XYZ file of C-alpha atoms in Angstrom:
424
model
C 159.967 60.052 155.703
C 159.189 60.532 151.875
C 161.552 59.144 148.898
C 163.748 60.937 146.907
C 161.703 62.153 143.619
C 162.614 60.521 140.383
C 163.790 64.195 139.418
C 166.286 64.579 142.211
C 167.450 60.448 141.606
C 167.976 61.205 138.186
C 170.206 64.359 138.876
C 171.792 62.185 141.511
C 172.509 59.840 139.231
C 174.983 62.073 136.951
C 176.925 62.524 140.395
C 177.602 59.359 141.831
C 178.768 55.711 140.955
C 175.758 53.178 140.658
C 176.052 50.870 142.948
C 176.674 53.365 145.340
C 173.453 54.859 144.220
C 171.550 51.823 143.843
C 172.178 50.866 147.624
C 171.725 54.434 149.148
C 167.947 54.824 146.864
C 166.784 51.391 147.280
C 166.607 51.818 151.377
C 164.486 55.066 150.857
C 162.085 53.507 147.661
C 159.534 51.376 150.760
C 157.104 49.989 147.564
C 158.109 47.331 144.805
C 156.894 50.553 142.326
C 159.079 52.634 143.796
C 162.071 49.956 143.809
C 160.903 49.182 139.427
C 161.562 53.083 139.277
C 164.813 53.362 140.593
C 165.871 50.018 138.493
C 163.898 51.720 135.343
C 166.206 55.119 136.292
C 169.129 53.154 136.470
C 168.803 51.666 132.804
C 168.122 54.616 131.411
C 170.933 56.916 132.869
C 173.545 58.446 130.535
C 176.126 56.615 133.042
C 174.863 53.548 131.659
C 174.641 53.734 128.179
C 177.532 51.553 126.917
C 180.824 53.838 125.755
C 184.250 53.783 123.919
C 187.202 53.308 126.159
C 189.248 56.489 125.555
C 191.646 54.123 123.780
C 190.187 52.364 121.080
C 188.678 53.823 118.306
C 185.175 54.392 116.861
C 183.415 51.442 115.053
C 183.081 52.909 112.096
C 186.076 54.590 111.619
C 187.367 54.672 108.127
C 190.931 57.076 109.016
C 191.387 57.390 112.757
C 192.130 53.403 112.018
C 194.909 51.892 114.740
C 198.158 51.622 113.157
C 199.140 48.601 111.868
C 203.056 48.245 112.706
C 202.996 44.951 111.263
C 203.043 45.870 108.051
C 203.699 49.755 107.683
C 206.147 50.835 105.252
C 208.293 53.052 107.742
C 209.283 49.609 109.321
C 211.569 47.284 108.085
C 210.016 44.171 108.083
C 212.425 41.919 106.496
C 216.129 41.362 106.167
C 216.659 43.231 102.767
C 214.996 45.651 103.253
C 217.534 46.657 106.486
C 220.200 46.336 105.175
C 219.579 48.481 101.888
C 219.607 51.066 103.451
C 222.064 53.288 101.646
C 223.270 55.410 104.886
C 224.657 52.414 106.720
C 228.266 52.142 106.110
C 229.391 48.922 103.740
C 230.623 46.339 106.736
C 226.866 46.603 108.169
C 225.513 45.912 105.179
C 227.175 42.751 104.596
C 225.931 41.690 107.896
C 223.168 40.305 109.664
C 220.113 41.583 111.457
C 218.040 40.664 114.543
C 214.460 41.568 115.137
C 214.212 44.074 118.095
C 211.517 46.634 118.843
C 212.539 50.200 119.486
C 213.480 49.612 123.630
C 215.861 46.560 122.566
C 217.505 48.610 120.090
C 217.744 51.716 122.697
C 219.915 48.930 124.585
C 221.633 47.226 122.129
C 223.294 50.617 121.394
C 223.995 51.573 124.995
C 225.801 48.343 125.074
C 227.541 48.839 122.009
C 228.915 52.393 123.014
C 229.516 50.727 126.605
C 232.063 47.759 125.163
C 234.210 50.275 122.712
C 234.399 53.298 124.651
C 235.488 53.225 128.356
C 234.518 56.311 128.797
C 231.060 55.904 128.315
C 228.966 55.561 131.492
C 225.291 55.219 132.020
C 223.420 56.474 135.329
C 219.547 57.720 135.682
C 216.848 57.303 138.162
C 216.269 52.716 138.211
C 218.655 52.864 135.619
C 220.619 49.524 137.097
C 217.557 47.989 137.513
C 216.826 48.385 133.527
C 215.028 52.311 134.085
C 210.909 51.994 133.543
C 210.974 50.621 130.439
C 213.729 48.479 130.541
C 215.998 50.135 127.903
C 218.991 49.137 130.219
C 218.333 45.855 131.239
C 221.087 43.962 132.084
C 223.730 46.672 131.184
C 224.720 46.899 135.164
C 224.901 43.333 135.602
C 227.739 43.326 132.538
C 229.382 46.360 132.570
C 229.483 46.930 136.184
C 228.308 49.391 138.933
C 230.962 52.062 138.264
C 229.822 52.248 134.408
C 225.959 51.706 135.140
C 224.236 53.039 138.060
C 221.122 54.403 139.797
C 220.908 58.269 141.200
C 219.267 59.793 143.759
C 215.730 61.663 142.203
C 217.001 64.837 141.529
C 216.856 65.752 137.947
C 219.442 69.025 138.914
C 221.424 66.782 140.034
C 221.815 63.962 137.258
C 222.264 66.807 134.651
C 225.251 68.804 136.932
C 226.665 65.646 137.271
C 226.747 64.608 133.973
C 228.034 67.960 132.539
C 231.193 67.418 134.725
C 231.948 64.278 133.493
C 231.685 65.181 129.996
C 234.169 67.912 130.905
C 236.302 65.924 132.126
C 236.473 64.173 128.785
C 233.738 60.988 129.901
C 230.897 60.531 127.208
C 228.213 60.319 129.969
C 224.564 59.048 129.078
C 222.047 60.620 131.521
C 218.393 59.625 131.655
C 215.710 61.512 132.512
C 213.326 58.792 133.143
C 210.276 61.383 131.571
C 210.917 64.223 129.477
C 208.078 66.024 131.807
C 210.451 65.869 134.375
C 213.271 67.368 132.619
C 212.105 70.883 133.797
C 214.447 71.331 137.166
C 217.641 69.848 134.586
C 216.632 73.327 132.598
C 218.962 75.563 134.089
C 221.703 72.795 134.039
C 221.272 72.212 129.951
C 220.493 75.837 128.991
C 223.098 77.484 131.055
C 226.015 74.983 131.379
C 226.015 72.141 129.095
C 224.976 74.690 125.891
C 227.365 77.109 126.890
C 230.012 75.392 127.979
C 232.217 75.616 124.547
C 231.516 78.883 124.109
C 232.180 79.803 127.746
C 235.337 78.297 127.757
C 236.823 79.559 124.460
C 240.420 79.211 123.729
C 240.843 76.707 126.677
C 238.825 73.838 124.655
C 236.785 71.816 127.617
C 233.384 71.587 126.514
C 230.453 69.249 127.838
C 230.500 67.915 123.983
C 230.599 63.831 124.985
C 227.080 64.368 126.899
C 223.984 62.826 125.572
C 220.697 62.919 127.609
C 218.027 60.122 126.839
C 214.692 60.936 127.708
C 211.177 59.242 126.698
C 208.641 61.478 125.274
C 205.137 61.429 123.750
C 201.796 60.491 124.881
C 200.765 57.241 125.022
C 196.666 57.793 125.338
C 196.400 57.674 129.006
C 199.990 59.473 129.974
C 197.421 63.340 130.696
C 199.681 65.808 132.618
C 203.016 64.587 133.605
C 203.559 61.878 131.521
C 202.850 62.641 127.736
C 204.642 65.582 127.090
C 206.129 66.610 123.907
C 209.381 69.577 125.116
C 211.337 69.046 121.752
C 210.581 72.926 121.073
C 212.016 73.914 124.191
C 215.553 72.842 123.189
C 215.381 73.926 120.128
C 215.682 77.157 121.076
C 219.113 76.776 122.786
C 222.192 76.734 120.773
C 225.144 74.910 121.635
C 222.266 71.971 122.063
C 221.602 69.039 119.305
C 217.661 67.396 119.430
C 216.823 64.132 118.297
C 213.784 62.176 117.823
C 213.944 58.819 116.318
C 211.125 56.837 114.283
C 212.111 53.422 114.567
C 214.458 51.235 116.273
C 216.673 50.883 113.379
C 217.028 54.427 113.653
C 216.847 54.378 117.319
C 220.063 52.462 117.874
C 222.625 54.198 114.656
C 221.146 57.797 115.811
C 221.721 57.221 119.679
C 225.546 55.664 118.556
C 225.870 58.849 116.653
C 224.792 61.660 119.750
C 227.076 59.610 121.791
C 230.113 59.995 119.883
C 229.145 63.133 118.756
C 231.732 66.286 120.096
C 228.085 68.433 121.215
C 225.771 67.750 123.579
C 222.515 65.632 122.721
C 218.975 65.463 123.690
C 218.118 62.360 122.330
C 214.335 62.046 123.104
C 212.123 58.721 122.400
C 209.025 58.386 122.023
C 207.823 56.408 124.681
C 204.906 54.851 122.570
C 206.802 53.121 120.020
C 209.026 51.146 123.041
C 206.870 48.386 122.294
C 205.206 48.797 118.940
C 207.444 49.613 116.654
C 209.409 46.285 115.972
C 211.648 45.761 112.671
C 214.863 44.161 111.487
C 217.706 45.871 113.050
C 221.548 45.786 111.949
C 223.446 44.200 114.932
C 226.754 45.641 113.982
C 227.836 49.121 115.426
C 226.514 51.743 112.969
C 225.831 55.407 113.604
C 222.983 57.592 111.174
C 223.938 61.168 110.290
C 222.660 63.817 112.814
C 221.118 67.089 111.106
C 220.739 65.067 108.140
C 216.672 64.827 106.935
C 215.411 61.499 105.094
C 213.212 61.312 102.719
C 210.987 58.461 103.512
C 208.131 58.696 100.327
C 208.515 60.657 97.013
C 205.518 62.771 95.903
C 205.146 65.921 93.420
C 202.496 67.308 94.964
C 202.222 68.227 98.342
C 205.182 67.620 101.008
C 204.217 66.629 104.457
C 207.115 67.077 107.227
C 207.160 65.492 110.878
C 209.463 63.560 112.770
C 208.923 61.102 114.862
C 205.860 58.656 116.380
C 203.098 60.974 113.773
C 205.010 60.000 111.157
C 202.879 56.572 110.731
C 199.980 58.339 110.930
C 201.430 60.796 108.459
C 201.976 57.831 106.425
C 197.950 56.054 106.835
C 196.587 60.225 105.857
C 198.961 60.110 102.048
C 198.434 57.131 101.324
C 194.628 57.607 101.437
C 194.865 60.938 100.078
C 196.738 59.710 97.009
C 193.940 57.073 96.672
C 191.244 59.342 96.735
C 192.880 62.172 94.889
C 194.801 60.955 92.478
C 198.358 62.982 94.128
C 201.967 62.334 94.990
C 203.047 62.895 98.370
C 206.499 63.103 99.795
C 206.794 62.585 103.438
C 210.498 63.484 104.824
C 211.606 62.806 108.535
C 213.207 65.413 110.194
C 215.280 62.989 112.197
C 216.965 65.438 114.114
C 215.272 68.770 114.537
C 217.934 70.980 115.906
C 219.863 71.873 114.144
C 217.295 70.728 111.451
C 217.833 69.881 107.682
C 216.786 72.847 105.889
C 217.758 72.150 102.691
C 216.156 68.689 102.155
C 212.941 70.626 102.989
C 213.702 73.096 101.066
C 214.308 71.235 97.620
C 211.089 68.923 98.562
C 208.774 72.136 98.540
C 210.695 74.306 95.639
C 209.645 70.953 93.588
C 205.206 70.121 95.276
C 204.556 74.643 96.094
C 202.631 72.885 98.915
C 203.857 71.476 102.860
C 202.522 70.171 105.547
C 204.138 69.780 109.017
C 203.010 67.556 111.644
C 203.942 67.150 115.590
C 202.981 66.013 118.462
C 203.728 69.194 120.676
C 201.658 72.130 120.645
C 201.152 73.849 117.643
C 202.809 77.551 119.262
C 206.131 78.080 118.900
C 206.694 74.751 117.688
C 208.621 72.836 115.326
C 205.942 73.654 112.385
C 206.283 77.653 112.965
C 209.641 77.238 112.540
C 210.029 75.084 109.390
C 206.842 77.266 107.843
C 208.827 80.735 108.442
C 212.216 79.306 107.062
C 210.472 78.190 104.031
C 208.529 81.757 103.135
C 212.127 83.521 104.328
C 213.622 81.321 101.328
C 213.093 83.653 98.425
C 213.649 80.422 95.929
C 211.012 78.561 97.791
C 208.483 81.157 98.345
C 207.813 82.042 95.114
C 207.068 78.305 94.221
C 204.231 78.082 97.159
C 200.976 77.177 95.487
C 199.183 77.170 99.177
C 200.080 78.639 102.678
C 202.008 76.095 104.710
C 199.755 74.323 107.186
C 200.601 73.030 110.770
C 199.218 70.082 112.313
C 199.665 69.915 115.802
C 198.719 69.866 119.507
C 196.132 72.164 120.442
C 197.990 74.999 122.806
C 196.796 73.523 125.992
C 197.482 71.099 128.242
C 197.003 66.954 127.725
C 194.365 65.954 128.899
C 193.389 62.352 130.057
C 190.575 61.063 128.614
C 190.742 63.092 125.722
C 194.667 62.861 125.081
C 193.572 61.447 121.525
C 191.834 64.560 120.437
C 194.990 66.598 121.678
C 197.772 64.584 119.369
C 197.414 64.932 115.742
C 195.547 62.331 114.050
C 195.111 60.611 110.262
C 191.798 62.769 110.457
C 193.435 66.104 110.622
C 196.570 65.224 108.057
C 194.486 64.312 105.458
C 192.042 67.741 105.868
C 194.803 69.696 105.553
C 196.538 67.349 103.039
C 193.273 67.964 101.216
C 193.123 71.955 102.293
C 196.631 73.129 101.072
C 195.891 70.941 97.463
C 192.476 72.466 97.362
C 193.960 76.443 98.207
């Protein structure tokens, strides 16, 4: 019998794993040439040449850098700088703070809203066993099984039930253990909980006290059903609120504020900053406004929008672009992005002629087509445009995994267009 060619190894070799390979070939090579070729082959195969796991970055990088949560300035990292913050009410600010990363502070304020409000009850696919990434640990074991408790996997059926409770005047907190999965609840949110107010008119029940929870984002490796970015999708529903912290300090007085809020909430986190994002968090009860913008950075020049996990790499694009060209950049977080805060956008571009917006979700129909039409619809605004607003977003298809890092928006991309709309 005669040996494979080195042609047809070499194709082979493109194919199939090595040592699979190496085995099957070396029982057909009979000489020690023939055996030297295959090694030789093997060596000098594309398979073999060393690579870049998908989620580390290149070598010589100098703005697709890893962020640096440690010391970013969308983080606070210290005490002070906490409990400065002007939107916490004056009784928090004369308190203490504990270090917590964005999970803990998910928890601390399902157990805050769990120990004032009776009403408030928890329940979600492992959600007594602390959910997948433990944002209620340990709530079952102290609030008890009738306030936190698993469900059966039916996303339907977590969101039906949870409208009737909030009907029935409970302030229920559903989770939807992945916002991919959120699809079969659809019907439930779009056609009951939105509508419910409206529906019901002069009689007054409403499905107001409901808040949904739901983790979001990619992650680098989550690729079809597990890195999704829906915000858009609610935002096209009213009756509905959407909110998308940045932070765990923001994390825990947002949640506290969907909760007691009178209209229903999608509260969506992003699932990456669970672990990263860690900062000093107030441990008093506090709530942050809902459809209230902050302006995180003060610029003249251009202003760059997003809400958020992009919003630190929002931050790493400005601050290199104001090194390099000599600008002022104002970033502003859309905190909650239905209904959104149009004026604080708004005054931000009448003042830089130039915006940016950044997401995470695909770039149609998104959150950046929306804020770029309300700001040319402005007739205030639009005159003072120096450069066409730019989007910066996921491409329109879907995430793929290996290449989920080319899909999200990336330092790289904010800073062209950073550099494209000052440039116009």
């Amino acid at each position: 019998m005669r040996g494979p060619s080195a042609l047809s190894l070499s194709r082979a070799l493109t194919r199939r794993p090595h040592h699979l390979l190496y085995h099957h070939h070396r029982a057909l090579f009979t000489t020690r040439g023939q055996q030297q070729q295959l090694a030789a082959l093997l060596t000098s195969s594309p398979l073999n040449t060393p690579k870049r796991t998908y989620s580390t970055h290149p070598p010589n990088a100098k703005l697709n850098l890893p962020t640096d949560y440690s010391t970013t300035p969308l983080l606070c990292h210290t005490t002070t700088t906490a409990l400065t913050n002007p939107e916490l009410p004056p009784e928090t600010r004369n308190g203490t703070t504990k270090r917590m990363n964005l999970f803990q502070a998910v928890n601390d304020a399902l157990a805050t809203a769990l120990a004032e409000d009776e009403s408030v009850i928890i329940f979600g696919e492992d959600v007594a066993f602390g959910g997948v990434f433990r944002c209620t640990g340990k709530l079952a074991e102290t609030y008890g099984a009738d306030r936190v408790f698993n469900t059966p996997l039916t996303e339907q059926g977590i969101m039906g039930f949870a409208i009737g409770a909030a009907a029935e005047g409970m302030r229920p907190v559903a989770e939807i253990q992945f916002a991919d999965y959120v699809y079969p609840a659809f019907d439930q949110l779009v056609n009951e909980a939105a509508k419910y107010r409206y529906r019901d008119g002069a009689c007054g029940r409403s499905a107001g006290g409901l808040t949904v929870r739901m983790p979001c984002g990619g992650v680098g490796h989550g690729a079809l059903y597990h890195s999704q970015s829906p915000e858009s999708l609610f935002t096209h529903i009213p009756g509905l609120r959407v909110v998308m912290p940045r932070s765990p300090l923001q994390a825990k007085g947002l949640l506290l504020a969907a909760i007691r809020s009178n209209d229903p909430v999608v509260f969506m986190e992003p699932k990456i900053l669970y672990r990263a994002a860690v900062e000093q968090v107030p441990v008093g009860s506090y709530e942050l406004p809902l459809s209230k913008a902050e302006v995180l950075k003060k610029g003249d020049d251009v202003t760059v929008v997003s809400y958020g996990q992009p919003l630190y790499k929002c931050m790493a694009a400005l601050e290199q672009a104001e090194r390099d060209l000599g600008v002022g950049v104002e970033l502003i977080d859309l905190r909650t992005i239905y209904p959104w805060d149009k004026e604080t956008v708004l005054k931000s571009v009448r003042k830089t002629g130039r915006c940016v917006v950044v997401h995470e979700a695909m770039v149609n129909a998104g959150v950046g087509a929306e804020v770029a039409a309300v700001i040319q619809e402005d007739a205030e605004t639009f005159v003072r445009l120096e450069a066409p607003v730019a989007r910066v977003a996921g491409w329109s298809i879907h995430t793929p995994l290996s290449y989920e890092q080319f899909n999200a928006p990336d330092v790289a991309r904010i800073y062209d267009n950073i550099k494209k709309v000052l440039g116009f």
